[in-house]
Amino acid sequence: MQPTRSKRSLWIVAGATALSVLVSLSAAGATLEDLPPFAWSHTYFTPSTLGLPVNATAPEWSQRTWCGHRTLLVVSQSRFDQQLLPIFATWAELDGLMVLIAPPPHNSSSIAELRTLAGEQIEILSNNDARAFYDKFRIGELAPDVIFLIDEDACIIYRQTRLSLRSMPDLEPVVLAFAAGDPLPEATITEHLLAQGDQAPWPDFELQSPDGETLSLSAGPIRLLFSGEYVEGQQAALVFHALDELRADYPQVEFVWHLPYVTASGYGAIARMAELADDGTWDASWGKRPVDDYLAESIDLLAAWRRRVAGYAETIAAEWTVALDPGYRLQRWWLIYGAPMVMILDGDGTVLFPCSFFLADHRTGEPVLHSGAIDALREVLDEAVAEGGDDAP
């Protein structure tokens, strides 16, 4: 079954970084088999390449001081959505808030155009200065863009990865509270950069089952989490079936299929942000149609998607915990930065295998998984079970 245009567009951004990995490999004349399994994720997507964490001190830069004022900083080495500039310009008008953007490398004419689009109240760094920020704020060459909120004491009090019209509605109340010097909203999601051996905090919010019941993730069995949209014949489906075969050998382990989605109210919030960003016009993937038509179709597609997922939960994923993630909250909480993705947690939340792309090589025309990938996961699960992780899922 092929996904609809609108539903597929929700996963385009999630898979963009994975695609860049495959393109980089192909350009180098290499395949996934030329590297250890999961090597790309464990090299290019780690806490040392995905940006400084919350509560870190913002590093000094040239003669600039972070102290004494509040700063919204965007650092983007690989991608920046210029469509969002009008929204940032609105925030730049807030009293006491400085907006600063370190964009991906551009030629001089492109930098000039970007500065024109941004307006006078947003500072766009030059290529040389932006490169210094990539290093100082630990944004790797393949990492998604990250926004940092830095307070008057040079402390990073909030960060959010991957900026888009979908993420702007959740970011807006955080920015407004930050600019006013107020506490961040109670529902604010904190991103946690998790490496192997770290203690993953259990989410303080609930997920959903396909039938609408609430699901909670807390201490319990070993868990293998897979994040990816199932489309028969495509990469994530191949990964899912490989993981399902692995699942049969580990009854002690809870296999969780994580599916983030935009809620019905979320589509309305996206429409409002699109109007702020682009005077009511629409991205080409939405057909540049009227807002009311977009909202009606989106809600219909969401209902169809939920029915499809409910069908999967009774068939191909009957032995899985299917966890729907309204509003992409768990995705941000554990920084599940792309798809298809896999991670393994011990029963107490210790990260046994960090969030990693599970990629297929397409050079032959058909997706092929790395021959050592499942064995690498099996080794982690064997050790976890041997150490006493035998609570029933």
mmCIF file of N, CA and C in Angstrom, residues 26 30 43 54 58 97 181-182 215 231 309 319-320 332 349 352 372 381:
data_model
loop_
_atom_site.group_PDB
_atom_site.id
_atom_site.type_symbol
_atom_site.label_atom_id
_atom_site.label_comp_id
_atom_site.label_asym_id
_atom_site.label_seq_id
_atom_site.Cartn_x
_atom_site.Cartn_y
_atom_site.Cartn_z
ATOM 1 N N SER A 26 27.393 6.651 -1.577
ATOM 2 C CA SER A 26 27.438 6.406 -3.005
ATOM 3 C C SER A 26 28.477 7.282 -3.681
ATOM 4 N N ALA A 30 31.298 3.768 -1.992
ATOM 5 C CA ALA A 30 31.254 2.762 -0.932
ATOM 6 C C ALA A 30 29.829 2.242 -0.778
ATOM 7 N N THR A 43 29.121 7.505 14.239
ATOM 8 C CA THR A 43 30.168 8.483 13.956
ATOM 9 C C THR A 43 29.602 9.888 13.832
ATOM 10 N N VAL A 54 20.918 20.994 27.018
ATOM 11 C CA VAL A 54 20.315 21.946 27.945
ATOM 12 C C VAL A 54 21.162 22.014 29.217
ATOM 13 N N ALA A 58 26.852 28.419 27.079
ATOM 14 C CA ALA A 58 27.124 28.797 25.692
ATOM 15 C C ALA A 58 28.566 29.255 25.564
ATOM 16 N N LEU A 97 15.072 40.188 23.134
ATOM 17 C CA LEU A 97 15.460 38.946 22.478
ATOM 18 C C LEU A 97 16.293 39.236 21.231
ATOM 19 N N GLY A 181 11.072 36.453 30.020
ATOM 20 C CA GLY A 181 11.723 36.119 31.285
ATOM 21 C C GLY A 181 10.876 35.247 32.186
ATOM 22 N N ASP A 182 9.844 34.617 31.620
ATOM 23 C CA ASP A 182 8.953 33.758 32.398
ATOM 24 C C ASP A 182 9.457 32.318 32.371
ATOM 25 N N LEU A 215 -0.787 4.631 26.614
ATOM 26 C CA LEU A 215 0.372 3.785 26.860
ATOM 27 C C LEU A 215 1.405 4.586 27.629
ATOM 28 N N VAL A 231 5.934 1.116 4.727
ATOM 29 C CA VAL A 231 5.449 1.133 3.348
ATOM 30 C C VAL A 231 6.023 -0.100 2.678
ATOM 31 N N VAL A 309 -2.810 1.823 10.509
ATOM 32 C CA VAL A 309 -1.945 1.393 11.598
ATOM 33 C C VAL A 309 -2.666 0.379 12.488
ATOM 34 N N GLU A 319 2.515 -8.925 17.633
ATOM 35 C CA GLU A 319 3.302 -9.228 18.823
ATOM 36 C C GLU A 319 4.130 -8.032 19.286
ATOM 37 N N TRP A 320 3.910 -6.882 18.691
ATOM 38 C CA TRP A 320 4.622 -5.663 19.052
ATOM 39 C C TRP A 320 3.751 -4.785 19.947
ATOM 40 N N ARG A 332 11.058 13.913 20.218
ATOM 41 C CA ARG A 332 11.922 14.988 20.718
ATOM 42 C C ARG A 332 12.518 14.649 22.078
ATOM 43 N N GLY A 349 15.987 1.709 31.942
ATOM 44 C CA GLY A 349 16.160 2.861 31.061
ATOM 45 C C GLY A 349 17.588 3.107 30.618
ATOM 46 N N LEU A 352 21.359 0.707 26.073
ATOM 47 C CA LEU A 352 22.260 -0.373 25.684
ATOM 48 C C LEU A 352 22.737 -0.215 24.245
ATOM 49 N N GLY A 372 25.564 -7.586 8.765
ATOM 50 C CA GLY A 372 25.918 -7.727 10.176
ATOM 51 C C GLY A 372 25.022 -6.975 11.129
ATOM 52 N N LEU A 381 21.260 -7.732 22.749
ATOM 53 C CA LEU A 381 20.143 -8.365 23.451
ATOM 54 C C LEU A 381 20.604 -9.586 24.247
#
